[in-house]
Short mmCIF file of C-alpha atoms in Angstrom, two decimals:
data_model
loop_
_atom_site.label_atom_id
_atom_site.label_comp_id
_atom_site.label_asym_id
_atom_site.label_seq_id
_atom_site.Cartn_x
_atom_site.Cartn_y
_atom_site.Cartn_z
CA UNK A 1 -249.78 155.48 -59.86
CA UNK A 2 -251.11 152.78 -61.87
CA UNK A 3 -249.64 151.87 -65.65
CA UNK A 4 -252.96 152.85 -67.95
CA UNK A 5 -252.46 154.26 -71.56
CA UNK A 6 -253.36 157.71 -71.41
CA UNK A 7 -254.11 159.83 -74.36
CA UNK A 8 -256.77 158.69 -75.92
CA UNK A 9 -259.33 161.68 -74.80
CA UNK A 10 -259.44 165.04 -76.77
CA UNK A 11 -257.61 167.40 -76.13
CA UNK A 12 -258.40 170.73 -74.22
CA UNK A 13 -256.46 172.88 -77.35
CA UNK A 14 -257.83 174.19 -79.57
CA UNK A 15 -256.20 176.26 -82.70
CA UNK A 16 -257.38 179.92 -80.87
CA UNK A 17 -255.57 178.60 -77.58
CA UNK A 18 -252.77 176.88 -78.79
CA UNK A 19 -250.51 179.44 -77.32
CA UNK A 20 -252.30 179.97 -74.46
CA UNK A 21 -251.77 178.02 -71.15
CA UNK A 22 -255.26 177.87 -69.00
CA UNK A 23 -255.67 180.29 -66.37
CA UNK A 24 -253.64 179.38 -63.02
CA UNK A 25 -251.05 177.66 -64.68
CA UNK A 26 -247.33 178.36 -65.92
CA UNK A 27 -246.11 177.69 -68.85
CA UNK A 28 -242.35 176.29 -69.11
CA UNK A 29 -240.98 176.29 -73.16
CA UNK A 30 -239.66 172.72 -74.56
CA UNK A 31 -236.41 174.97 -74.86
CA UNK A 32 -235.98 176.42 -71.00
CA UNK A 33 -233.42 174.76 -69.19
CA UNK A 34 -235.76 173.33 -66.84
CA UNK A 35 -235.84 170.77 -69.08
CA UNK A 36 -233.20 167.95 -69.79
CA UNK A 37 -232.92 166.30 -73.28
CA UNK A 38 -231.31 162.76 -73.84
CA UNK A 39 -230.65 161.39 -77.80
CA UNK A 40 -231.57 163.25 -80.63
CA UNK A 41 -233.45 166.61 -80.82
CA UNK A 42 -233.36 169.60 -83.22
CA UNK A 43 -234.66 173.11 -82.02
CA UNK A 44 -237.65 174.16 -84.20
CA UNK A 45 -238.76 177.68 -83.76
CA UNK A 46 -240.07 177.50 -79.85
CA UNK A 47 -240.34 174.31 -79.62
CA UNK A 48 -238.07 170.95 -79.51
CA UNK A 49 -238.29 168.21 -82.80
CA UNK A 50 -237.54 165.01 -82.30
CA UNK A 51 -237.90 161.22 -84.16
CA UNK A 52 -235.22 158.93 -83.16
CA UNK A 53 -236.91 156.10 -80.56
CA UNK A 54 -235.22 156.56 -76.77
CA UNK A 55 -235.33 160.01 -76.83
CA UNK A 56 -236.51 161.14 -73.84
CA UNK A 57 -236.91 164.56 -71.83
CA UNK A 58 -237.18 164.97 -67.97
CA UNK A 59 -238.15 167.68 -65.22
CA UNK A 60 -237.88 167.92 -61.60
CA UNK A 61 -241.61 169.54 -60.53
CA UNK A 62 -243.73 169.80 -57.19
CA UNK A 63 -246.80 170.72 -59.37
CA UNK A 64 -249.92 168.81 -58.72
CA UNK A 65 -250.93 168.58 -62.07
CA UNK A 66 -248.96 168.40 -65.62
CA UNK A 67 -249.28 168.51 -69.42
CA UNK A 68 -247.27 168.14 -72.49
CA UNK A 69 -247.98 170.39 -75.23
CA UNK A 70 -247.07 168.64 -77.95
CA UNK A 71 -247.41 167.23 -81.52
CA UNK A 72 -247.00 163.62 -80.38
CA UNK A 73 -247.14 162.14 -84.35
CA UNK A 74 -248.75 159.36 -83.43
CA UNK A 75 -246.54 158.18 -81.36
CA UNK A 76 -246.46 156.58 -78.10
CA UNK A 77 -243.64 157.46 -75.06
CA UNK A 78 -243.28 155.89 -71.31
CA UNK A 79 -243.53 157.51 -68.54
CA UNK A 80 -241.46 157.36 -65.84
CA UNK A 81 -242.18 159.28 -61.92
CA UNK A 82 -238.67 158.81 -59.61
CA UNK A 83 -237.11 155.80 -61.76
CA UNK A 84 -240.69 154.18 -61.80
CA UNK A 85 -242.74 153.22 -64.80
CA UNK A 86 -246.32 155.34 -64.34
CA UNK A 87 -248.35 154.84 -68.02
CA UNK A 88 -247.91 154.76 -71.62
CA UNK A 89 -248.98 158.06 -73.56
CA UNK A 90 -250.31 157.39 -76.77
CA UNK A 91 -250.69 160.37 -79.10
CA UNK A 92 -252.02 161.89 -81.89
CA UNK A 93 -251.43 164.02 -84.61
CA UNK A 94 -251.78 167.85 -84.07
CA UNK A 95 -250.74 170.26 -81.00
CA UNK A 96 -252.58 168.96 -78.20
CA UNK A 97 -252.19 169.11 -74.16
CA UNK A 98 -251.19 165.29 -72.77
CA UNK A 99 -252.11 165.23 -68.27
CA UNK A 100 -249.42 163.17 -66.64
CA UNK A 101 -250.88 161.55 -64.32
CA UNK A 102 -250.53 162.34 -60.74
CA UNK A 103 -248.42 161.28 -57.90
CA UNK A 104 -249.64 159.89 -54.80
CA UNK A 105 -246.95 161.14 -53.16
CA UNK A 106 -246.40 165.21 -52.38
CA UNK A 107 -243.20 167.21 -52.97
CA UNK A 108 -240.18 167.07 -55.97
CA UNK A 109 -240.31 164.48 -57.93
CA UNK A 110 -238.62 163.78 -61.70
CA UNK A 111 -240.39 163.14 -64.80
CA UNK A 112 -239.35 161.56 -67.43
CA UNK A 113 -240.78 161.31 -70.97
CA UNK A 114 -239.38 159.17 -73.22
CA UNK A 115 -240.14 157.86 -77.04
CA UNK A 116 -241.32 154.55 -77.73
CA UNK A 117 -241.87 153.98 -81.64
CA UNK A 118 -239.47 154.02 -84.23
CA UNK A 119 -239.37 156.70 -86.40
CA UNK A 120 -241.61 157.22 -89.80
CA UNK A 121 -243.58 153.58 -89.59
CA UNK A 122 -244.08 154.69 -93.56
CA UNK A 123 -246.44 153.81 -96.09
CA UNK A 124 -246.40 150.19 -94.88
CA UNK A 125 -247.35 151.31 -91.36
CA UNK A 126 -250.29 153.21 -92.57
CA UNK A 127 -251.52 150.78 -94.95
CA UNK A 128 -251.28 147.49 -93.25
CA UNK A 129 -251.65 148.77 -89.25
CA UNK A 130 -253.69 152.17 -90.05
CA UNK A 131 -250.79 154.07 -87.63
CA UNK A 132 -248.13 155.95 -89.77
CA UNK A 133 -246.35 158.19 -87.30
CA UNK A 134 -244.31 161.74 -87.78
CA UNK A 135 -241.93 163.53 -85.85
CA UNK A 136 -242.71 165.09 -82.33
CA UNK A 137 -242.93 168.35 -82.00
CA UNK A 138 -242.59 169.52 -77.89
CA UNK A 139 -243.58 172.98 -77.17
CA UNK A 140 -243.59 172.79 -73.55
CA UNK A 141 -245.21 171.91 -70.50
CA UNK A 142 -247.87 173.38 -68.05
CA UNK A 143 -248.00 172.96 -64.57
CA UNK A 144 -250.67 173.57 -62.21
CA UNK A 145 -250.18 174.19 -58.27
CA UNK A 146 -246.57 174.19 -58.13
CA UNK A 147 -242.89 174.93 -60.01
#
């Protein structure tokens, strides 16, 4: 892996496919237990809300390629592969898929995703820096070429 800030390409969703997940995938809901929560969350329809900075969310996977489906507000999160720091996802507003980027090494390993920015910068944030953020909304995450 090497540390890079991902997230600033477009993303592959659009509002037609925004339920969809790409042919040869699986979809896994922000709400299946696959996935462990740590601070803050509130369940939102089917997805996961959260705004509180340190929230994070982690999977164990063997896929060989990953998004988050998400509403990332603005936001930014770390990423972390086995206990190790991997990039910084920066994101925008709107649903949008997010790749985590891939493992040299093959087999298990356990993501984790977890929230950077304080919550609501407000109107200071957008006036002065141009980067008021919002609550994330997590829907779920895709996985390609593995469970």
């Amino acid at each position: 892996f090497s540390l890079r800030v991902m997230g600033t390409v477009p993303s592959r969703v659009s509002a037609a496919s925004a339920r969809l997940a790409p042919a040869g995938t699986a979809f896994v809901s922000a709400r299946d237990s696959l996935l462990r929560f740590s601070g803050r969350i509130a369940d939102v329809e089917n997805a996961v809300a959260f705004d509180w900075p340190g929230t994070s969310f982690s999977f164990a996977t063997d896929a060989e390629r990953i998004w988050l489906r998400m509403d990332g507000g603005k936001n930014y999160f770390t990423v972390r592969a086995d206990g190790q720091e991997v990039a910084v996802l920066q994101t925008h507003y709107g649903l949008r898929d997010y790749e985590i980027p891939r493992s040299s090494a093959s087999g298990a390993r356990l993501l984790e995703v977890q929230k950077r920015t304080e919550p609501v910068l407000g109107n200071l944030g957008e006036t002065v820096l141009g980067r008021q953020t919002r609550a994330v909304l997590l829907e779920g995450i895709i996985l390609q070429g593995g469970s």
